[in-house]
Amino acid sequence: MLSTVAQDTQNHIYPLAYYVVDKENDASWGFFFEKLKAFVVDEPELCVISDRHVSIANSLARHYPLAHHGVCMRHLGENLQINHHCSDSLYLYYHAAKAYTLEEFNDYFNSLKERCPNAAACLEH
């Protein structure tokens, strides 16, 4: 199932749309975003947060070229844990992701680079 939610200025989250599919691919995401455009306008102020599924990125580029596309911190953390086996260093990733200053970010990220270089390389690309 593909779904989308929105968050308003008071941090309330509400569902916008869902679509039941047989598999997650370019065709299903393309159809979903095509229908979503009926009530969610493509504009530079629109921010879409998702996991790193390539079909989402492909369809967003085609249907929402003005929108900003970011990666969900939780999904990215799970991918790092599974694919790079860095469970014991994952807290460094989360601290870096939540850092308020560049200096704080660099401190945590450099520590992550030392402890789990493959995960840091993945994040840099």
Coordinates of N, CA and C in Angstrom, one line a residue:
M1 N 0.8 -1.2 0.0 CA 0.0 0.0 0.0 C 0.9 1.2 0.0
L2 N 0.6 2.2 -0.9 CA 1.3 3.5 -0.9 C 0.4 4.4 -0.2
S3 N 1.0 5.3 0.5 CA 0.2 6.3 1.3 C 0.9 7.6 1.4
T4 N 0.2 8.7 1.7 CA 0.8 10.0 1.9 C 0.0 10.7 3.0
V5 N 0.7 11.4 3.8 CA 0.1 12.2 4.9 C 0.7 13.6 4.8
A6 N 0.0 14.5 5.5 CA 0.5 15.9 5.6 C 0.6 16.3 7.0
Q7 N 1.5 17.3 7.2 CA 1.6 17.9 8.5 C 1.4 19.4 8.4
D8 N 0.5 19.9 9.3 CA 0.2 21.3 9.2 C 1.1 22.1 10.1
T9 N 0.9 23.4 10.2 CA 1.8 24.3 10.9 C 1.8 24.1 12.4
Q10 N 0.8 23.3 12.9 CA 0.6 23.0 14.3 C 1.1 21.6 14.6
N11 N 1.8 21.0 13.7 CA 2.3 19.6 13.8 C 1.2 18.5 13.9
H12 N 0.0 18.8 13.4 CA -1.0 17.8 13.3 C -0.7 17.0 12.0
I13 N -0.8 15.7 12.1 CA -0.6 14.9 10.9 C -2.0 14.3 10.5
Y14 N -2.3 14.3 9.2 CA -3.5 13.7 8.7 C -3.3 13.0 7.4
P15 N -4.0 12.0 7.1 CA -3.9 11.3 5.8 C -4.4 12.1 4.7
L16 N -3.7 11.9 3.5 CA -4.2 12.5 2.3 C -4.7 11.5 1.3
A17 N -4.0 10.5 1.1 CA -4.3 9.5 0.1 C -3.7 8.1 0.3
Y18 N -4.2 7.1 -0.2 CA -3.6 5.8 -0.2 C -4.0 5.1 -1.5
Y19 N -3.2 4.1 -1.8 CA -3.4 3.3 -3.0 C -2.8 1.9 -2.8
V20 N -3.7 0.9 -3.0 CA -3.3 -0.5 -2.8 C -2.7 -1.0 -4.2
V21 N -1.4 -1.5 -4.1 CA -0.7 -2.0 -5.3 C -0.2 -3.4 -5.1
D22 N 0.1 -4.0 -6.2 CA 0.7 -5.4 -6.1 C 2.2 -5.3 -5.8
K23 N 2.9 -4.2 -6.2 CA 4.3 -4.1 -5.8 C 4.7 -2.6 -6.0
E24 N 5.7 -2.2 -5.3 CA 6.2 -0.9 -5.4 C 7.2 -0.7 -6.5
N25 N 6.7 0.0 -7.6 CA 7.6 0.2 -8.7 C 7.3 1.6 -9.4
D26 N 8.0 1.9 -10.4 CA 7.8 3.2 -11.1 C 6.4 3.4 -11.5
A27 N 5.8 2.4 -12.1 CA 4.4 2.5 -12.6 C 3.4 2.9 -11.5
S28 N 3.5 2.1 -10.3 CA 2.5 2.4 -9.3 C 2.8 3.7 -8.6
W29 N 4.0 4.1 -8.3 CA 4.3 5.4 -7.8 C 3.9 6.5 -8.7
G30 N 4.2 6.3 -10.0 CA 3.9 7.3 -11.0 C 2.4 7.6 -11.0
F31 N 1.6 6.5 -11.0 CA 0.1 6.6 -11.0 C -0.3 7.4 -9.7
F32 N 0.2 7.0 -8.6 CA -0.1 7.6 -7.3 C 0.1 9.1 -7.3
F33 N 1.3 9.5 -7.7 CA 1.7 10.9 -7.7 C 0.9 11.7 -8.8
E34 N 0.6 11.0 -9.9 CA -0.3 11.7 -10.9 C -1.7 12.0 -10.3
K35 N -2.3 11.1 -9.6 CA -3.6 11.4 -9.0 C -3.4 12.3 -7.8
L36 N -2.3 12.3 -7.1 CA -2.1 13.2 -6.0 C -2.1 14.7 -6.4
K37 N -1.6 14.9 -7.6 CA -1.4 16.2 -8.1 C -2.8 16.9 -8.3
A38 N -3.9 16.2 -8.3 CA -5.2 16.8 -8.4 C -5.5 17.7 -7.2
F39 N -4.8 17.4 -6.0 CA -5.1 18.3 -4.9 C -3.8 18.7 -4.1
V40 N -2.7 18.2 -4.5 CA -1.4 18.7 -3.9 C -0.6 19.3 -5.0
V41 N -0.4 20.6 -5.0 CA 0.2 21.3 -6.1 C 1.8 21.2 -6.0
D42 N 2.4 21.1 -7.1 CA 3.9 21.1 -7.1 C 4.4 22.5 -7.0
E43 N 5.2 22.7 -5.9 CA 5.7 24.1 -5.7 C 7.0 23.9 -4.9
P44 N 7.9 24.9 -4.9 CA 9.1 24.8 -4.2 C 9.0 24.7 -2.7
E45 N 7.8 25.1 -2.1 CA 7.6 25.0 -0.7 C 7.2 23.7 -0.2
L46 N 6.8 22.8 -1.2 CA 6.4 21.4 -0.9 C 7.6 20.6 -0.5
C47 N 7.5 19.9 0.6 CA 8.6 19.0 1.0 C 8.1 17.6 1.1
V48 N 8.7 16.6 0.5 CA 8.3 15.2 0.5 C 9.4 14.4 1.2
I49 N 9.0 13.7 2.3 CA 9.9 12.9 3.1 C 9.5 11.5 2.8
S50 N 10.5 10.6 2.5 CA 10.2 9.2 2.2 C 11.4 8.4 2.5
D51 N 11.3 7.1 2.2 CA 12.5 6.2 2.3 C 13.2 6.4 1.0
R52 N 14.3 5.6 0.8 CA 15.1 5.8 -0.4 C 14.7 5.0 -1.6
H53 N 13.5 4.5 -1.6 CA 13.1 3.7 -2.8 C 13.3 4.5 -4.1
V54 N 13.9 3.8 -5.0 CA 14.3 4.5 -6.3 C 13.0 4.9 -7.0
S55 N 12.0 4.2 -6.9 CA 10.7 4.5 -7.7 C 10.1 5.8 -7.1
I56 N 10.2 6.0 -5.9 CA 9.7 7.3 -5.3 C 10.5 8.4 -5.9
A57 N 11.8 8.4 -5.9 CA 12.6 9.4 -6.4 C 12.3 9.7 -7.9
N58 N 12.2 8.6 -8.7 CA 11.9 8.7 -10.1 C 10.6 9.4 -10.3
S59 N 9.6 9.0 -9.6 CA 8.2 9.5 -9.8 C 8.1 11.0 -9.3
L60 N 8.8 11.3 -8.2 CA 8.8 12.6 -7.7 C 9.4 13.6 -8.7
A61 N 10.5 13.1 -9.3 CA 11.3 14.0 -10.3 C 10.4 14.2 -11.5
R62 N 9.5 13.3 -11.9 CA 8.7 13.4 -13.0 C 7.4 14.2 -12.7
H63 N 6.8 14.0 -11.6 CA 5.5 14.6 -11.3 C 5.6 15.8 -10.3
Y64 N 6.7 15.9 -9.5 CA 6.8 17.0 -8.6 C 8.3 17.6 -8.7
P65 N 8.6 18.1 -9.8 CA 10.0 18.6 -10.0 C 10.4 19.8 -9.2
L66 N 9.4 20.6 -8.7 CA 9.7 21.7 -7.9 C 9.8 21.4 -6.4
A67 N 9.3 20.3 -6.0 CA 9.2 20.0 -4.6 C 10.6 19.5 -4.1
H68 N 10.8 19.7 -2.8 CA 12.1 19.2 -2.2 C 11.8 17.8 -1.7
H69 N 12.8 16.9 -2.0 CA 12.6 15.5 -1.6 C 13.7 15.2 -0.5
G70 N 13.3 14.9 0.7 CA 14.2 14.5 1.7 C 14.0 13.0 2.1
V71 N 15.0 12.5 2.8 CA 14.9 11.1 3.3 C 14.6 11.0 4.7
C72 N 13.7 10.1 5.1 CA 13.2 9.9 6.4 C 14.4 9.4 7.3
M73 N 14.6 10.1 8.4 CA 15.7 9.7 9.3 C 15.6 8.3 9.8
R74 N 14.4 7.9 10.2 CA 14.2 6.6 10.7 C 14.5 5.5 9.7
H75 N 13.9 5.6 8.5 CA 14.1 4.6 7.5 C 15.6 4.5 7.1
L76 N 16.3 5.7 7.0 CA 17.7 5.7 6.7 C 18.5 5.0 7.8
G77 N 18.1 5.2 9.0 CA 18.8 4.6 10.2 C 18.6 3.1 10.1
E78 N 17.4 2.6 9.8 CA 17.2 1.2 9.7 C 18.0 0.6 8.5
N79 N 18.1 1.3 7.4 CA 18.9 0.8 6.3 C 20.4 0.7 6.7
L80 N 20.9 1.7 7.4 CA 22.3 1.6 7.9 C 22.5 0.4 8.8
Q81 N 21.6 0.2 9.7 CA 21.7 -0.9 10.6 C 21.7 -2.3 9.9
I82 N 20.8 -2.4 9.0 CA 20.7 -3.7 8.3 C 21.8 -3.9 7.3
N83 N 22.1 -2.9 6.4 CA 23.0 -3.0 5.3 C 24.5 -2.8 5.7
H84 N 24.7 -2.1 6.8 CA 26.1 -1.8 7.2 C 26.5 -2.3 8.6
H85 N 25.5 -3.0 9.2 CA 25.8 -3.7 10.5 C 26.5 -2.8 11.5
C86 N 25.9 -1.6 11.8 CA 26.5 -0.6 12.7 C 25.6 -0.3 13.8
S87 N 24.9 -1.3 14.4 CA 24.0 -1.1 15.5 C 24.6 -0.4 16.6
D88 N 25.8 -0.7 17.0 CA 26.5 -0.1 18.2 C 26.9 1.3 17.9
S89 N 26.9 1.8 16.7 CA 27.3 3.2 16.4 C 26.1 4.0 15.9
L90 N 24.9 3.4 15.8 CA 23.8 4.1 15.2 C 23.4 5.3 16.0
Y91 N 23.6 5.3 17.3 CA 23.3 6.5 18.1 C 24.1 7.8 17.5
L92 N 25.3 7.6 17.0 CA 26.0 8.7 16.4 C 25.3 9.3 15.2
Y93 N 24.7 8.4 14.4 CA 24.0 8.8 13.2 C 22.8 9.7 13.7
Y94 N 22.0 9.2 14.6 CA 20.8 9.9 15.1 C 21.2 11.3 15.7
H95 N 22.3 11.3 16.5 CA 22.8 12.6 17.1 C 23.2 13.5 16.0
A96 N 23.9 13.1 15.0 CA 24.3 13.9 13.9 C 23.0 14.5 13.1
A97 N 22.1 13.6 12.9 CA 20.8 14.0 12.2 C 20.0 15.0 12.9
K98 N 20.1 15.0 14.2 CA 19.4 15.9 15.1 C 20.2 17.1 15.6
A99 N 21.4 17.2 15.1 CA 22.3 18.3 15.5 C 21.7 19.7 15.1
Y100 N 21.9 20.7 16.0 CA 21.5 22.0 15.7 C 22.5 22.9 15.1
T101 N 23.8 22.5 15.2 CA 24.9 23.3 14.7 C 25.7 22.4 13.8
L102 N 26.4 23.1 12.9 CA 27.3 22.4 12.0 C 28.5 21.7 12.8
E103 N 29.0 22.4 13.8 CA 30.0 21.9 14.6 C 29.6 20.6 15.3
E104 N 28.4 20.6 15.9 CA 27.9 19.4 16.6 C 27.7 18.3 15.6
F105 N 27.1 18.6 14.4 CA 27.0 17.6 13.3 C 28.3 17.0 13.0
N106 N 29.3 17.8 12.7 CA 30.6 17.3 12.3 C 31.2 16.4 13.4
D107 N 31.1 16.8 14.6 CA 31.6 16.0 15.7 C 31.0 14.6 15.7
Y108 N 29.7 14.5 15.6 CA 29.0 13.2 15.6 C 29.3 12.4 14.3
F109 N 29.3 13.1 13.2 CA 29.5 12.4 11.9 C 31.0 11.9 11.8
N110 N 31.9 12.7 12.3 CA 33.3 12.2 12.2 C 33.5 11.0 13.1
S111 N 32.8 11.0 14.2 CA 32.9 9.8 15.1 C 32.3 8.6 14.4
L112 N 31.2 8.8 13.7 CA 30.5 7.7 12.9 C 31.5 7.3 11.9
K113 N 32.2 8.2 11.2 CA 33.2 7.8 10.2 C 34.2 6.9 10.7
E114 N 34.7 7.2 11.9 CA 35.7 6.4 12.6 C 35.2 5.0 12.9
R115 N 34.0 4.9 13.5 CA 33.5 3.6 14.0 C 32.8 2.8 12.9
C116 N 32.3 3.4 11.9 CA 31.5 2.7 10.8 C 31.7 3.4 9.5
P117 N 32.9 3.3 8.9 CA 33.2 4.0 7.7 C 32.3 3.7 6.5
N118 N 31.8 2.5 6.4 CA 30.9 2.1 5.3 C 29.6 2.8 5.4
A119 N 29.1 3.0 6.6 CA 27.8 3.7 6.8 C 28.0 5.1 6.5
A120 N 29.1 5.7 6.9 CA 29.3 7.1 6.7 C 29.5 7.4 5.2
A121 N 30.2 6.5 4.5 CA 30.3 6.7 3.0 C 29.0 6.6 2.3
C122 N 28.1 5.7 2.8 CA 26.7 5.6 2.2 C 26.0 6.9 2.4
L123 N 26.1 7.5 3.6 CA 25.4 8.8 3.9 C 26.0 9.9 3.0
E124 N 27.2 9.9 2.7 CA 27.9 11.0 2.0 C 27.5 10.9 0.5
H125 N 27.0 9.8 0.0 CA 26.6 9.7 -1.4 C 25.2 9.6 -1.5

